[in-house]
């Protein structure tokens, strides 16, 4: 029943493909035939969560085991949440539309503190109690993992367990332990949790009892003598075994709609504010050979036309030039492109610069972080003004049109001269390099101290200080080629509260959710007044967690979490920051003694630089070569668009077909220019939500392509709901009469009877007025647009429309403007364009 209701409400939401599932490479198993069901939850909208690489990794690893089924869940948007609550529909998985509460294990990705209320949204809709001690053995085991798990205490009361560190091996160990416990255990959750606590990287919060002293400082008392600290889980090497070779190809508009190649994990540059640079150590690079194997396989399995190189510091990859050369050579004639977000000036070798000239230019980001050299030295940024300027100059010369500069306000030991330095540096760069249509975007955010960093004890700016400094930037960044963007200081304040919070924050989070806080990470959804009410209602002072400076003796909420980086190293780095002393990158210099590596199992994995096969600047791979125009014929492809495929918007449909053509291995014609596009067009653009038994698209394919083979190849790779019916060489003699279109309309309840139809058909005219796209009033005779309407039964009609003054009328317009059928009834109706005769 839930599944049917779920499908019905998809027609009433803004972006139904966020929830429809049915994506290419999604894995759907029979959940009754596996030993373990694992719900993977990303607590944000689909287009954010489906772009997260870590989720793809876990999904691939779990589903590679035949006896485990992993399915995905994302936070519903407000319109969807309201409909689900009104109709009592719980959160359902993307793959099987199975209730979240029915899964054995729920794994929740913890990427961002402002996503925390979204976790409660998912639990609330699924009628799962928020607090772990209120859930008995009938509820799923709930586990969190990701960077926010390195201070798990604000969420400790809600979760049964956390995974600290790399999840690839741990998730398999957890899954296998739960399977064994289901078969042979005593059924008590505490027994299972005790078994899970033996796995390295697993934190069980209920095994630590919190206490607070007279100053409100939390300390934890472990229940077991052999379980007093939780050591981070490490993945020693990045191998093909744990890479998602068949990543899911999402619908809607994901923020990263391309193939992502994780070329390395970890960063050793040692920026003192950067949590990722500490908790993902050491650097582990993938080999060029593995990356090429991944790229070849995954481009074929996904149909993507663009790749991005994923790493905390892409430019530091030892064999970047060699890798790009190999990728470009592989792409000959395939119209694939490589996205390269940022390269430091000192990494731009002549070979790499020539290669970059052939790369599609999207965004290019440089992160000076601070406006003066003094402050950059304090935070160990290891960037000089000369290097920044050279990088901007090189990027603009190589073809980028816009450069994004990222700065922070409120860094330790910051002075107003440093804020003014942001204005001066940005303006100097704009004056020197931003010519013509080229521009610079200056993006500023508040510094938020994070756990396991040298600045973890430092205070955060007050809200008023942040607003004062932001106003200074608004008043003084005046250059016409500079665009200033900033994060809402109130959002930064809240992020800071949870980043270094403790278990006292659980009631705050619950109160905020009950007040109506949702999707707090989205600026247009963030409601600070509701959070203020939650602070007032719970008696929690946000400044206790943000502006208060921690002494060296104070116990920190995350002291029981061992990230691998020692406390001694963090204290030493903080002292060096006060001395403005730089700490060199251990990639190129001596070991800095951070404590992560044991140099046996855990150590940096760096590959020797390939020199022999690197091309000279004069022999760099040229842009993809194309077959001549006369090597292609135009084909008509007739296809149906039914069931869940009706939720594909027209642009989505075009992208889906393009990727299907590439996955099918068909040789297709592209347009000319630096960003070639596939020569593909549609006869009509169907409205969102409408089905069709027969549509036509036109495509240019290589001469010699056989229509039957084209049909068969596409049907093997198209998603369910799209099906090629026929294919033939284009000919004017085969053009069809499109002056009439027939539609079958099924309402959920009776809306039209024969009397209504007879009255309409008896009219000589029925004129309606609306505005054209150019803003002019246009008059349309709906009666002359309708050839006939036939009542099929009490909930179904058939309507045949005909062209009127070259304008295409949709059946929904007739239903709304003459028959006065309400919006909900029209949205939930199944409208299908049918083949006449």
PDB file of C-alpha atoms in Angstrom, residues 633-640 657 660-661 666 668 679-683 694-701 706-707 709-715 718 722-730 736:
ATOM      1  CA  UNK A 633      23.215   8.923 -41.577  1.00  0.00           C
ATOM      2  CA  UNK A 634      20.175  10.337 -39.800  1.00  0.00           C
ATOM      3  CA  UNK A 635      17.970   7.766 -38.065  1.00  0.00           C
ATOM      4  CA  UNK A 636      14.456   7.990 -36.624  1.00  0.00           C
ATOM      5  CA  UNK A 637      14.064   6.104 -33.346  1.00  0.00           C
ATOM      6  CA  UNK A 638      10.534   5.379 -32.112  1.00  0.00           C
ATOM      7  CA  UNK A 639      10.302   4.779 -28.377  1.00  0.00           C
ATOM      8  CA  UNK A 640       7.805   4.551 -25.529  1.00  0.00           C
ATOM      9  CA  UNK A 657      19.434   8.897 -24.091  1.00  0.00           C
ATOM     10  CA  UNK A 660      22.527   5.151 -23.351  1.00  0.00           C
ATOM     11  CA  UNK A 661      23.983   5.774 -26.819  1.00  0.00           C
ATOM     12  CA  UNK A 666      27.168   3.409 -31.008  1.00  0.00           C
ATOM     13  CA  UNK A 668      27.444   9.090 -33.127  1.00  0.00           C
ATOM     14  CA  UNK A 679      23.629  15.398 -32.691  1.00  0.00           C
ATOM     15  CA  UNK A 680      20.377  14.298 -31.122  1.00  0.00           C
ATOM     16  CA  UNK A 681      16.917  15.878 -31.130  1.00  0.00           C
ATOM     17  CA  UNK A 682      13.327  15.031 -30.216  1.00  0.00           C
ATOM     18  CA  UNK A 683      10.180  15.510 -32.258  1.00  0.00           C
ATOM     19  CA  UNK A 694       5.111   6.360 -29.090  1.00  0.00           C
ATOM     20  CA  UNK A 695       7.620   9.222 -29.358  1.00  0.00           C
ATOM     21  CA  UNK A 696      10.305   9.989 -31.918  1.00  0.00           C
ATOM     22  CA  UNK A 697      13.891  11.100 -31.615  1.00  0.00           C
ATOM     23  CA  UNK A 698      16.400  11.807 -34.377  1.00  0.00           C
ATOM     24  CA  UNK A 699      20.065  10.912 -34.224  1.00  0.00           C
ATOM     25  CA  UNK A 700      23.039  10.798 -36.596  1.00  0.00           C
ATOM     26  CA  UNK A 701      24.833   7.444 -36.458  1.00  0.00           C
ATOM     27  CA  UNK A 706      21.712  -1.494 -38.907  1.00  0.00           C
ATOM     28  CA  UNK A 707      18.344  -0.320 -37.519  1.00  0.00           C
ATOM     29  CA  UNK A 709      21.019  -3.672 -34.136  1.00  0.00           C
ATOM     30  CA  UNK A 710      20.557  -0.059 -33.005  1.00  0.00           C
ATOM     31  CA  UNK A 711      17.198  -0.979 -31.479  1.00  0.00           C
ATOM     32  CA  UNK A 712      18.568  -4.031 -29.679  1.00  0.00           C
ATOM     33  CA  UNK A 713      21.679  -2.232 -28.417  1.00  0.00           C
ATOM     34  CA  UNK A 714      19.691   0.653 -26.939  1.00  0.00           C
ATOM     35  CA  UNK A 715      17.099  -1.571 -25.298  1.00  0.00           C
ATOM     36  CA  UNK A 718      17.918   2.099 -21.366  1.00  0.00           C
ATOM     37  CA  UNK A 722      11.998   3.594 -21.864  1.00  0.00           C
ATOM     38  CA  UNK A 723      11.821   1.135 -24.749  1.00  0.00           C
ATOM     39  CA  UNK A 724      12.769   1.438 -28.415  1.00  0.00           C
ATOM     40  CA  UNK A 725       9.893   0.198 -30.552  1.00  0.00           C
ATOM     41  CA  UNK A 726      11.367   0.748 -33.996  1.00  0.00           C
ATOM     42  CA  UNK A 727      14.228   2.371 -35.871  1.00  0.00           C
ATOM     43  CA  UNK A 728      14.694   3.360 -39.505  1.00  0.00           C
ATOM     44  CA  UNK A 729      16.713   5.607 -41.767  1.00  0.00           C
ATOM     45  CA  UNK A 730      15.224   9.078 -41.816  1.00  0.00           C
ATOM     46  CA  UNK A 736       3.916  11.166 -39.786  1.00  0.00           C
TER      47      UNK A 736
END
